Structure formats: C-alpha cells, structure tokens
Amino acid sequence: MRHQNGSDLSWSDVTDKSVWLNRRQLIAGAAAIGLAGPAAAGISAVPSSLSTQEKPNTLEEITSYNNFYEFGLGKEDPAAYASALTVDPWSIQIDGLVDRPGTYPLDDILKGVTLEERIYRFRCVEAWGMVIPWIGFPLATVLDRVGIQSGAKYVAFETLLRPEEMPGQRSSILDWPYREGLRLDEAMHPLTILATGLYGEEMPKQNGAPIRLVVPWKYGFKSIKSIVRISLVAEQPETTWNMMAPGEYGFYANVNPGVDHPRWSQASERRIGAGLFSSRQETVLFNGYADEVAGLYKGMDLAKFY
Ligand SMILES: Nc1nc2c(c(=O)[nH]1)N[C@H]1C(S)=C(S)[C@@H](COP(=O)(O)O)O[C@H]1N2
Ligand SMILES: [Mo]
C-alpha cells in the first residue's frame, strides 16, 4: 500500500480491533440462522434491517436504464459503452482532514469489511425511481478508520478522470471529474453506503464499478459513481450539478415532494418497470427514509436548503 508519508501502514493497521470482532460475530450470527445472504451468487453479504420490503427492480432494468454522463447522455449509453472501463487495479485517495491520508488500494479497503445487502429505494431528480438491492457497507466504516479530524465538516468525492475510457469526458457537457459532497453527519449516517455490487454480484460498470456512493434519501445525482478520491474538508465542497445549474440542483438534494424542480413537479414519480399505463406514485419525503434522517435537518428550511 502506498502511503503519502512514506510509511507502510496497511489498511488492517488502521482497523479498530473491536470493529473486527463485531463483524465476525455478525457474520457468524447470520450464518447460524441461515441468513448468509445471496450466497448462491458471487458475493456473500449479510441482510440488513435497513432494507425496504418493496420488490426490487429487475437486474435488466437496473443495468439498462442509467445516468452516467462519462459514457454519454442517453439512458442506454452507459450499458453500451461502460465495458471499456478498467476497474482493476483501483485505489482511492483519501485526504484532507484525516489522521491517516493515503492512496489505498480497493482490496485493502475491502479487507475486513462486512458486506451487507441493502435494498433501497432510489430516486432520480428526473422524477423516476427504482428499488435496487445494493451490496455495500457504511461509508462511516472507512471514515472512522482513517481518523476524522475535528475541523472536518464535509466530505467531498470525485469520480475517475480517464477520457481514454470515458468518451463523455472528451466533451465539456460537465466540468469533469464528476464531483459530489455530503455534510459530515450525512456521510456518517448508517444509511449512507459505499456500494461494490448489486444483486449479489460485483458492481456492473454502468452502475459505477468498482465502488460508488449510495445515499437513498437524496436525489440520485448525489450517489457518485466510480470513486477515486474522498476528501474530508472544512467548507461545503463544489459539486458538479450544483455548479452547472445552482438554481436547479441544490447541495442538499433531499427527495421532497413539496419542493419542485424549477422545470417540473417533484410531487410524483414514475417507477421504472411499472409499465407504460401504470399510474405515477406519490413522492415520499426523504424518499421514505424520514424516520431515519429527518433529524439531520431539524430547524432547516428545506425549500431554502434544497
Ligand atoms: N460519476 C457519475 N456519477 C453519477 C452520475 C454521473 O453521470 N456520473 N449520474 C448520477 C445520477 S443523475 C443518477 S440518477 C445515478 C444513477 O445511478 P444508476 O445508473 O446506478 O441508477 O448516478 C449518479 N451518479
Ligand atoms: Mo439522476
């Protein structure tokens, strides 16, 4: 593992022993009661009580209707072109206000992490939604391991910049690399995960292989794909869609039926796969996760901090 200050700490050195123990108990417990997750598939993961009971979209729907502008603007472009992306080797630079900054190989990050299946509702700002059975683990696990310094208030993320493999980056439709950010308390929330797969398999490239963020109570553009850098920072970071059109895409981007996009209503949404003639469904505040996350925004005007 390469480390910025030249030391050769390994990822397990920055892993708290109690965390390891808890994980082992969790895995053993899950196995004992026959909940080994999608064991028949490629990746084993433990089920999570944070999953929705709603029926997931099909693998076909989840992998053929995507937004990943690095591969084009069309919903079918990512499935058509993302196969060119090299996802191994992969490492993530973790820097800024952390005790142990470094460029960590993904394999090292995943060592000792318990992968969970998290079946989440997913809502794009364009007013469509899906239910996706992600495989992942809390972002907080990684942030805790690198040591969050007291001045850190936000977390900034960046996607890979590689125009040779990402044809969309050869045009200036967006200010590359794609960037996103969260307030630190949002980043540390148990619902916020780094996902490395879905449907029990490694992450399809069009969905943001090999590792992407998933923040289920926010519009999909916050859930940045193919992450190569995570920075702990003091100030609210610049984010791609917010820079592009600040009046249309806020930093918070919490799903909210009462705060319309300036060009369309957010009161209802279309469930992908529901069929051409099925009715739209009502948008739910925080995409159905209000019990878990409303407290993060107590006293904030959600129309102002949209
Ligand atoms: N790097 C990157 N991440 C991205 C995007 C993108 O264009 N580039 N699109 C976002 C948007 S608008 C949505 S809705 C989701 C789509 O995720 P999915 O294709 O896995 O459903 O990814 C988000 N993450
Ligand atoms: Mo989106």
mmCIF file of C-alpha atoms and ligand atoms in Angstrom:
data_model
loop_
_atom_site.group_PDB
_atom_site.id
_atom_site.type_symbol
_atom_site.label_atom_id
_atom_site.label_comp_id
_atom_site.label_asym_id
_atom_site.label_seq_id
_atom_site.Cartn_x
_atom_site.Cartn_y
_atom_site.Cartn_z
ATOM 1 C CA MET A 1 0.000 0.000 0.000
ATOM 2 C CA ARG A 2 1.315 3.390 -0.911
ATOM 3 C CA HIS A 3 1.023 5.915 1.847
ATOM 4 C CA GLN A 4 1.526 9.633 1.434
ATOM 5 C CA ASN A 5 4.007 9.991 4.259
ATOM 6 C CA GLY A 6 6.009 7.009 3.071
ATOM 7 C CA SER A 7 5.144 4.707 5.966
ATOM 8 C CA ASP A 8 3.782 1.298 5.132
ATOM 9 C CA LEU A 9 0.761 1.054 7.340
ATOM 10 C CA SER A 10 -1.708 -1.431 5.976
ATOM 11 C CA TRP A 11 -5.436 -0.975 5.971
ATOM 12 C CA SER A 12 -5.841 -3.542 8.745
ATOM 13 C CA ASP A 13 -3.485 -1.470 10.905
ATOM 14 C CA VAL A 14 -5.989 1.332 10.816
ATOM 15 C CA THR A 15 -8.844 -1.025 11.662
ATOM 16 C CA ASP A 16 -10.012 -0.942 15.227
ATOM 17 C CA LYS A 17 -9.938 -4.430 16.773
ATOM 18 C CA SER A 18 -13.422 -4.137 18.242
ATOM 19 C CA VAL A 19 -14.777 -3.414 14.784
ATOM 20 C CA TRP A 20 -13.227 -6.649 13.503
ATOM 21 C CA LEU A 21 -14.691 -8.612 16.390
ATOM 22 C CA ASN A 22 -18.182 -7.198 15.939
ATOM 23 C CA ARG A 23 -18.096 -8.010 12.274
ATOM 24 C CA ARG A 24 -17.035 -11.588 12.891
ATOM 25 C CA GLN A 25 -19.893 -12.010 15.344
ATOM 26 C CA LEU A 26 -22.319 -10.539 12.850
ATOM 27 C CA ILE A 27 -21.210 -12.922 10.124
ATOM 28 C CA ALA A 28 -21.268 -15.926 12.468
ATOM 29 C CA GLY A 29 -24.709 -14.961 13.750
ATOM 30 C CA ALA A 30 -26.116 -14.507 10.288
ATOM 31 C CA ALA A 31 -24.703 -17.841 9.133
ATOM 32 C CA ALA A 32 -26.065 -19.633 12.200
ATOM 33 C CA ILE A 33 -29.632 -18.586 11.471
ATOM 34 C CA GLY A 34 -29.326 -19.299 7.797
ATOM 35 C CA LEU A 35 -29.127 -15.698 6.648
ATOM 36 C CA ALA A 36 -25.944 -15.896 4.677
ATOM 37 C CA GLY A 37 -27.375 -13.508 2.110
ATOM 38 C CA PRO A 38 -27.291 -14.149 -1.608
ATOM 39 C CA ALA A 39 -24.815 -16.982 -1.135
ATOM 40 C CA ALA A 40 -25.631 -18.661 -4.412
ATOM 41 C CA ALA A 41 -24.376 -15.569 -6.197
ATOM 42 C CA GLY A 42 -20.843 -14.214 -6.419
ATOM 43 C CA ILE A 43 -20.603 -12.117 -3.295
ATOM 44 C CA SER A 44 -21.794 -13.128 0.125
ATOM 45 C CA ALA A 45 -23.409 -10.406 2.132
ATOM 46 C CA VAL A 46 -25.486 -10.225 5.286
ATOM 47 C CA PRO A 47 -29.047 -8.928 5.132
ATOM 48 C CA SER A 48 -29.835 -5.585 6.718
ATOM 49 C CA SER A 49 -32.799 -4.358 8.719
ATOM 50 C CA LEU A 50 -32.378 -1.097 6.825
ATOM 51 C CA SER A 51 -33.649 -2.730 3.624
ATOM 52 C CA THR A 52 -37.053 -1.875 2.204
ATOM 53 C CA GLN A 53 -39.645 -4.625 1.807
ATOM 54 C CA GLU A 54 -40.561 -3.281 -1.624
ATOM 55 C CA LYS A 55 -39.968 -5.504 -4.607
ATOM 56 C CA PRO A 56 -36.635 -4.773 -6.304
ATOM 57 C CA ASN A 57 -36.443 -3.817 -9.949
ATOM 58 C CA THR A 58 -35.041 -6.462 -12.242
ATOM 59 C CA LEU A 59 -31.308 -6.697 -12.938
ATOM 60 C CA GLU A 60 -32.142 -5.884 -16.541
ATOM 61 C CA GLU A 61 -33.925 -2.655 -15.576
ATOM 62 C CA ILE A 62 -31.195 -1.608 -13.134
ATOM 63 C CA THR A 63 -28.412 -2.171 -15.678
ATOM 64 C CA SER A 64 -30.028 -0.851 -18.852
ATOM 65 C CA TYR A 65 -31.512 2.485 -17.728
ATOM 66 C CA ASN A 66 -28.687 4.546 -16.264
ATOM 67 C CA ASN A 67 -27.301 8.014 -15.790
ATOM 68 C CA PHE A 68 -23.506 8.058 -16.137
ATOM 69 C CA TYR A 69 -22.612 11.064 -18.263
ATOM 70 C CA GLU A 70 -18.998 9.941 -18.564
ATOM 71 C CA PHE A 71 -20.406 7.447 -21.089
ATOM 72 C CA GLY A 72 -22.967 9.677 -22.774
ATOM 73 C CA LEU A 73 -26.228 11.452 -22.122
ATOM 74 C CA GLY A 74 -28.621 8.675 -23.151
ATOM 75 C CA LYS A 75 -30.090 6.242 -20.636
ATOM 76 C CA GLU A 76 -28.748 3.335 -22.705
ATOM 77 C CA ASP A 77 -25.269 4.785 -23.297
ATOM 78 C CA PRO A 78 -23.700 3.541 -20.040
ATOM 79 C CA ALA A 79 -24.733 -0.061 -20.773
ATOM 80 C CA ALA A 80 -23.380 0.307 -24.302
ATOM 81 C CA TYR A 81 -20.034 1.957 -23.524
ATOM 82 C CA ALA A 82 -19.009 1.355 -19.904
ATOM 83 C CA SER A 83 -17.492 -2.043 -20.707
ATOM 84 C CA ALA A 84 -14.346 -0.127 -21.777
ATOM 85 C CA LEU A 85 -13.708 0.994 -18.203
ATOM 86 C CA THR A 86 -10.749 -0.642 -16.438
ATOM 87 C CA VAL A 87 -11.746 -1.216 -12.817
ATOM 88 C CA ASP A 88 -8.823 -3.351 -11.658
ATOM 89 C CA PRO A 89 -6.445 -2.154 -10.263
ATOM 90 C CA TRP A 90 -8.368 0.518 -8.391
ATOM 91 C CA SER A 91 -7.416 2.689 -5.475
ATOM 92 C CA ILE A 92 -8.983 5.554 -3.582
ATOM 93 C CA GLN A 93 -7.069 8.604 -2.431
ATOM 94 C CA ILE A 94 -8.330 9.613 0.998
ATOM 95 C CA ASP A 95 -7.050 13.009 2.047
ATOM 96 C CA GLY A 96 -7.778 16.314 3.711
ATOM 97 C CA LEU A 97 -8.623 16.494 7.404
ATOM 98 C CA VAL A 98 -7.849 12.879 8.301
ATOM 99 C CA ASP A 99 -5.185 11.356 10.551
ATOM 100 C CA ARG A 100 -4.055 8.762 8.025
ATOM 101 C CA PRO A 101 -4.241 10.138 4.492
ATOM 102 C CA GLY A 102 -3.128 7.856 1.709
ATOM 103 C CA THR A 103 -3.839 6.179 -1.568
ATOM 104 C CA TYR A 104 -5.480 2.947 -0.511
ATOM 105 C CA PRO A 105 -5.897 0.001 -2.894
ATOM 106 C CA LEU A 106 -9.550 -1.016 -3.008
ATOM 107 C CA ASP A 107 -8.657 -4.583 -1.998
ATOM 108 C CA ASP A 108 -7.145 -3.254 1.224
ATOM 109 C CA ILE A 109 -10.200 -1.116 1.942
ATOM 110 C CA LEU A 110 -12.473 -4.132 1.496
ATOM 111 C CA LYS A 111 -10.405 -6.419 3.724
ATOM 112 C CA GLY A 112 -12.250 -6.861 6.991
ATOM 113 C CA VAL A 113 -15.369 -5.087 5.775
ATOM 114 C CA THR A 114 -18.665 -6.925 6.171
ATOM 115 C CA LEU A 115 -20.649 -6.546 3.004
ATOM 116 C CA GLU A 116 -24.355 -6.129 3.554
ATOM 117 C CA GLU A 117 -27.273 -6.352 1.201
ATOM 118 C CA ARG A 118 -29.168 -3.060 1.347
ATOM 119 C CA ILE A 119 -32.354 -2.996 -0.683
ATOM 120 C CA TYR A 120 -33.003 0.709 -1.118
ATOM 121 C CA ARG A 121 -35.438 2.924 -2.911
ATOM 122 C CA PHE A 122 -33.555 5.049 -5.445
ATOM 123 C CA ARG A 123 -34.994 8.314 -6.785
ATOM 124 C CA CYS A 124 -33.537 10.370 -9.627
ATOM 125 C CA VAL A 125 -34.176 14.117 -9.682
ATOM 126 C CA GLU A 126 -35.742 13.500 -13.121
ATOM 127 C CA ALA A 127 -38.765 12.025 -11.264
ATOM 128 C CA TRP A 128 -38.232 8.336 -11.869
ATOM 129 C CA GLY A 129 -37.419 5.738 -9.272
ATOM 130 C CA MET A 130 -36.347 2.131 -8.776
ATOM 131 C CA VAL A 131 -35.707 -0.305 -5.935
ATOM 132 C CA ILE A 132 -32.137 -1.626 -6.011
ATOM 133 C CA PRO A 133 -30.585 -4.472 -3.978
ATOM 134 C CA TRP A 134 -27.144 -2.992 -3.373
ATOM 135 C CA ILE A 135 -24.193 -4.781 -1.809
ATOM 136 C CA GLY A 136 -22.120 -2.434 0.290
ATOM 137 C CA PHE A 137 -21.035 -1.174 3.689
ATOM 138 C CA PRO A 138 -21.383 2.059 5.648
ATOM 139 C CA LEU A 139 -19.188 4.913 4.432
ATOM 140 C CA ALA A 140 -18.663 5.641 8.142
ATOM 141 C CA THR A 141 -16.541 2.469 8.390
ATOM 142 C CA VAL A 142 -13.928 3.923 6.059
ATOM 143 C CA LEU A 143 -14.040 7.425 7.514
ATOM 144 C CA ASP A 144 -13.648 6.109 11.064
ATOM 145 C CA ARG A 145 -10.648 4.024 10.065
ATOM 146 C CA VAL A 146 -8.727 6.919 8.549
ATOM 147 C CA GLY A 147 -9.407 9.122 11.562
ATOM 148 C CA ILE A 148 -11.658 12.139 11.105
ATOM 149 C CA GLN A 149 -10.055 15.327 12.378
ATOM 150 C CA SER A 150 -12.146 17.797 14.350
ATOM 151 C CA GLY A 151 -12.077 20.501 11.661
ATOM 152 C CA ALA A 152 -13.763 18.236 9.096
ATOM 153 C CA LYS A 153 -17.326 19.330 8.364
ATOM 154 C CA TYR A 154 -17.949 17.935 4.859
ATOM 155 C CA VAL A 155 -16.886 15.011 2.698
ATOM 156 C CA ALA A 156 -16.025 15.583 -0.970
ATOM 157 C CA PHE A 157 -15.965 12.805 -3.577
ATOM 158 C CA GLU A 158 -14.507 12.557 -7.073
ATOM 159 C CA THR A 159 -15.070 10.137 -9.926
ATOM 160 C CA LEU A 160 -12.242 8.796 -12.051
ATOM 161 C CA LEU A 161 -10.991 11.157 -14.788
ATOM 162 C CA ARG A 162 -9.988 8.996 -17.744
ATOM 163 C CA PRO A 163 -11.194 10.362 -21.090
ATOM 164 C CA GLU A 164 -9.489 7.489 -22.972
ATOM 165 C CA GLU A 165 -12.058 5.136 -21.471
ATOM 166 C CA MET A 166 -14.859 7.572 -20.735
ATOM 167 C CA PRO A 167 -15.945 9.126 -24.030
ATOM 168 C CA GLY A 168 -18.288 11.613 -22.356
ATOM 169 C CA GLN A 169 -15.253 13.250 -20.736
ATOM 170 C CA ARG A 170 -13.934 14.227 -24.177
ATOM 171 C CA SER A 171 -16.696 16.800 -24.367
ATOM 172 C CA SER A 172 -17.400 19.540 -21.869
ATOM 173 C CA ILE A 173 -21.025 18.626 -21.095
ATOM 174 C CA LEU A 174 -19.981 18.700 -17.436
ATOM 175 C CA ASP A 175 -16.963 20.094 -15.589
ATOM 176 C CA TRP A 176 -15.003 16.850 -15.133
ATOM 177 C CA PRO A 177 -14.258 14.996 -12.997
ATOM 178 C CA TYR A 178 -17.763 14.476 -11.610
ATOM 179 C CA ARG A 179 -17.779 15.702 -8.026
ATOM 180 C CA GLU A 180 -20.198 15.338 -5.139
ATOM 181 C CA GLY A 181 -20.297 16.077 -1.448
ATOM 182 C CA LEU A 182 -22.111 15.477 1.814
ATOM 183 C CA ARG A 183 -22.201 17.158 5.174
ATOM 184 C CA LEU A 184 -20.161 15.051 7.613
ATOM 185 C CA ASP A 185 -23.216 13.953 9.625
ATOM 186 C CA GLU A 186 -24.929 12.830 6.396
ATOM 187 C CA ALA A 187 -21.788 10.938 5.393
ATOM 188 C CA MET A 188 -21.635 9.194 8.780
ATOM 189 C CA HIS A 189 -25.321 8.238 8.753
ATOM 190 C CA PRO A 190 -25.835 4.428 8.793
ATOM 191 C CA LEU A 191 -27.975 4.570 5.625
ATOM 192 C CA THR A 192 -25.089 6.083 3.631
ATOM 193 C CA ILE A 193 -23.123 3.313 1.980
ATOM 194 C CA LEU A 194 -20.288 2.655 -0.374
ATOM 195 C CA ALA A 195 -21.647 0.012 -2.744
ATOM 196 C CA THR A 196 -19.460 -2.524 -4.510
ATOM 197 C CA GLY A 197 -22.184 -4.615 -6.061
ATOM 198 C CA LEU A 198 -25.836 -5.311 -6.643
ATOM 199 C CA TYR A 199 -27.966 -8.424 -6.910
ATOM 200 C CA GLY A 200 -25.192 -10.338 -5.162
ATOM 201 C CA GLU A 201 -22.653 -9.682 -7.899
ATOM 202 C CA GLU A 202 -19.848 -7.184 -8.430
ATOM 203 C CA MET A 203 -20.988 -3.720 -9.422
ATOM 204 C CA PRO A 204 -21.873 -3.563 -13.122
ATOM 205 C CA LYS A 205 -19.718 -0.946 -14.819
ATOM 206 C CA GLN A 206 -22.709 1.125 -15.903
ATOM 207 C CA ASN A 207 -23.791 1.384 -12.261
ATOM 208 C CA GLY A 208 -20.465 2.802 -11.087
ATOM 209 C CA ALA A 209 -17.935 -0.002 -10.750
ATOM 210 C CA PRO A 210 -15.968 -0.795 -8.767
ATOM 211 C CA ILE A 211 -17.262 1.381 -5.935
ATOM 212 C CA ARG A 212 -19.885 4.115 -5.726
ATOM 213 C CA LEU A 213 -21.774 6.088 -3.137
ATOM 214 C CA VAL A 214 -25.457 5.432 -2.346
ATOM 215 C CA VAL A 215 -27.431 7.987 -0.314
ATOM 216 C CA PRO A 216 -31.009 6.725 -0.551
ATOM 217 C CA TRP A 217 -32.873 9.771 0.809
ATOM 218 C CA LYS A 218 -31.296 12.140 -1.728
ATOM 219 C CA TYR A 219 -31.737 12.562 -5.462
ATOM 220 C CA GLY A 220 -29.628 10.114 -7.425
ATOM 221 C CA PHE A 221 -27.052 12.622 -8.638
ATOM 222 C CA LYS A 222 -25.592 12.720 -5.114
ATOM 223 C CA SER A 223 -24.775 8.991 -5.406
ATOM 224 C CA ILE A 224 -21.489 9.467 -7.258
ATOM 225 C CA LYS A 225 -20.071 6.549 -9.243
ATOM 226 C CA SER A 226 -16.580 5.068 -9.724
ATOM 227 C CA ILE A 227 -14.999 6.964 -6.830
ATOM 228 C CA VAL A 228 -11.228 7.597 -6.793
ATOM 229 C CA ARG A 229 -10.978 10.297 -4.145
ATOM 230 C CA ILE A 230 -12.597 11.058 -0.805
ATOM 231 C CA SER A 231 -11.582 14.274 0.967
ATOM 232 C CA LEU A 232 -12.549 15.473 4.418
ATOM 233 C CA VAL A 233 -12.889 19.246 4.248
ATOM 234 C CA ALA A 234 -13.930 22.218 6.354
ATOM 235 C CA GLU A 235 -16.090 24.040 3.805
ATOM 236 C CA GLN A 236 -19.014 22.902 1.668
ATOM 237 C CA PRO A 237 -17.363 21.485 -1.473
ATOM 238 C CA GLU A 238 -18.229 22.325 -5.066
ATOM 239 C CA THR A 239 -20.458 19.690 -6.629
ATOM 240 C CA THR A 240 -20.956 19.018 -10.322
ATOM 241 C CA TRP A 241 -24.685 19.543 -10.854
ATOM 242 C CA ASN A 242 -24.856 22.396 -8.382
ATOM 243 C CA MET A 243 -22.071 24.243 -10.236
ATOM 244 C CA MET A 244 -23.763 23.523 -13.557
ATOM 245 C CA ALA A 245 -27.192 24.876 -12.553
ATOM 246 C CA PRO A 246 -27.327 26.109 -8.946
ATOM 247 C CA GLY A 247 -30.996 27.081 -9.143
ATOM 248 C CA GLU A 248 -31.985 23.581 -10.265
ATOM 249 C CA TYR A 249 -29.742 21.246 -8.284
ATOM 250 C CA GLY A 250 -29.000 22.121 -4.681
ATOM 251 C CA PHE A 251 -26.205 20.812 -2.500
ATOM 252 C CA TYR A 252 -28.676 19.023 -0.230
ATOM 253 C CA ALA A 253 -30.884 17.442 -2.919
ATOM 254 C CA ASN A 254 -33.112 15.723 -0.373
ATOM 255 C CA VAL A 255 -36.059 13.985 -2.009
ATOM 256 C CA ASN A 256 -39.031 16.221 -1.230
ATOM 257 C CA PRO A 257 -42.497 16.193 -2.831
ATOM 258 C CA GLY A 258 -43.053 19.759 -1.617
ATOM 259 C CA VAL A 259 -40.024 21.346 -3.300
ATOM 260 C CA ASP A 260 -40.391 21.268 -7.067
ATOM 261 C CA HIS A 261 -37.582 21.390 -9.576
ATOM 262 C CA PRO A 262 -37.982 24.747 -11.364
ATOM 263 C CA ARG A 263 -38.869 22.916 -14.595
ATOM 264 C CA TRP A 264 -41.032 20.052 -13.277
ATOM 265 C CA SER A 265 -43.012 18.865 -10.278
ATOM 266 C CA GLN A 266 -41.472 16.544 -7.717
ATOM 267 C CA ALA A 267 -44.860 15.596 -6.238
ATOM 268 C CA SER A 268 -44.972 12.283 -8.085
ATOM 269 C CA GLU A 269 -42.596 9.840 -9.716
ATOM 270 C CA ARG A 270 -42.526 7.049 -12.257
ATOM 271 C CA ARG A 271 -41.384 3.626 -11.079
ATOM 272 C CA ILE A 272 -39.180 2.119 -13.775
ATOM 273 C CA GLY A 273 -40.627 -1.178 -14.937
ATOM 274 C CA ALA A 274 -44.125 -0.444 -13.676
ATOM 275 C CA GLY A 275 -45.413 -0.394 -17.246
ATOM 276 C CA LEU A 276 -46.432 2.264 -19.671
ATOM 277 C CA PHE A 277 -50.011 2.545 -18.454
ATOM 278 C CA SER A 278 -49.482 2.305 -14.708
ATOM 279 C CA SER A 279 -50.102 5.427 -12.693
ATOM 280 C CA ARG A 280 -47.354 7.513 -11.188
ATOM 281 C CA GLN A 281 -46.791 7.159 -7.484
ATOM 282 C CA GLU A 282 -46.538 9.903 -4.898
ATOM 283 C CA THR A 283 -43.075 11.074 -3.985
ATOM 284 C CA VAL A 284 -42.325 10.493 -0.303
ATOM 285 C CA LEU A 285 -40.377 12.972 1.845
ATOM 286 C CA PHE A 286 -36.743 11.877 2.127
ATOM 287 C CA ASN A 287 -37.687 9.071 -0.273
ATOM 288 C CA GLY A 288 -39.315 7.156 2.578
ATOM 289 C CA TYR A 289 -36.374 7.484 4.988
ATOM 290 C CA ALA A 290 -37.764 10.370 7.081
ATOM 291 C CA ASP A 291 -37.817 8.350 10.316
ATOM 292 C CA GLU A 292 -34.092 7.792 9.950
ATOM 293 C CA VAL A 293 -32.877 11.124 8.580
ATOM 294 C CA ALA A 294 -35.341 13.949 9.289
ATOM 295 C CA GLY A 295 -33.416 14.762 12.471
ATOM 296 C CA LEU A 296 -30.379 15.759 10.401
ATOM 297 C CA TYR A 297 -32.320 18.763 9.080
ATOM 298 C CA LYS A 298 -34.140 19.923 12.204
ATOM 299 C CA GLY A 299 -34.750 23.635 12.076
ATOM 300 C CA MET A 300 -33.577 23.956 8.459
ATOM 301 C CA ASP A 301 -35.833 25.415 5.779
ATOM 302 C CA LEU A 302 -35.847 22.569 3.238
ATOM 303 C CA ALA A 303 -37.071 24.902 0.482
ATOM 304 C CA LYS A 304 -34.090 27.186 1.047
ATOM 305 C CA PHE A 305 -31.543 24.395 1.549
ATOM 306 C CA TYR A 306 -32.850 22.378 -1.392
HETATM 307 N N1 LIG B 1 -19.745 9.864 -11.916
HETATM 308 C C1 LIG B 1 -21.069 9.942 -12.078
HETATM 309 N N2 LIG B 1 -21.872 9.569 -11.068
HETATM 310 C C2 LIG B 1 -23.212 9.649 -11.220
HETATM 311 C C3 LIG B 1 -23.782 10.159 -12.409
HETATM 312 C C4 LIG B 1 -22.906 10.542 -13.448
HETATM 313 O O1 LIG B 1 -23.318 10.997 -14.531
HETATM 314 N N3 LIG B 1 -21.551 10.409 -13.254
HETATM 315 N N4 LIG B 1 -25.158 10.271 -12.518
HETATM 316 C C5 LIG B 1 -25.921 10.363 -11.262
HETATM 317 C C6 LIG B 1 -27.355 10.286 -11.462
HETATM 318 S S1 LIG B 1 -28.121 11.666 -12.095
HETATM 319 C C7 LIG B 1 -28.078 9.191 -11.100
HETATM 320 S S2 LIG B 1 -29.766 9.165 -11.193
HETATM 321 C C8 LIG B 1 -27.410 7.966 -10.630
HETATM 322 C C9 LIG B 1 -27.829 6.788 -11.493
HETATM 323 O O2 LIG B 1 -27.381 5.588 -10.936
HETATM 324 P P1 LIG B 1 -27.738 4.227 -11.666
HETATM 325 O O3 LIG B 1 -27.399 4.380 -13.096
HETATM 326 O O4 LIG B 1 -26.918 3.190 -10.977
HETATM 327 O O5 LIG B 1 -29.217 4.007 -11.461
HETATM 328 O O6 LIG B 1 -25.994 8.052 -10.668
HETATM 329 C C10 LIG B 1 -25.462 9.300 -10.265
HETATM 330 N N5 LIG B 1 -24.028 9.229 -10.189
HETATM 331 MO MO MO B 2 -30.323 11.446 -11.569
#
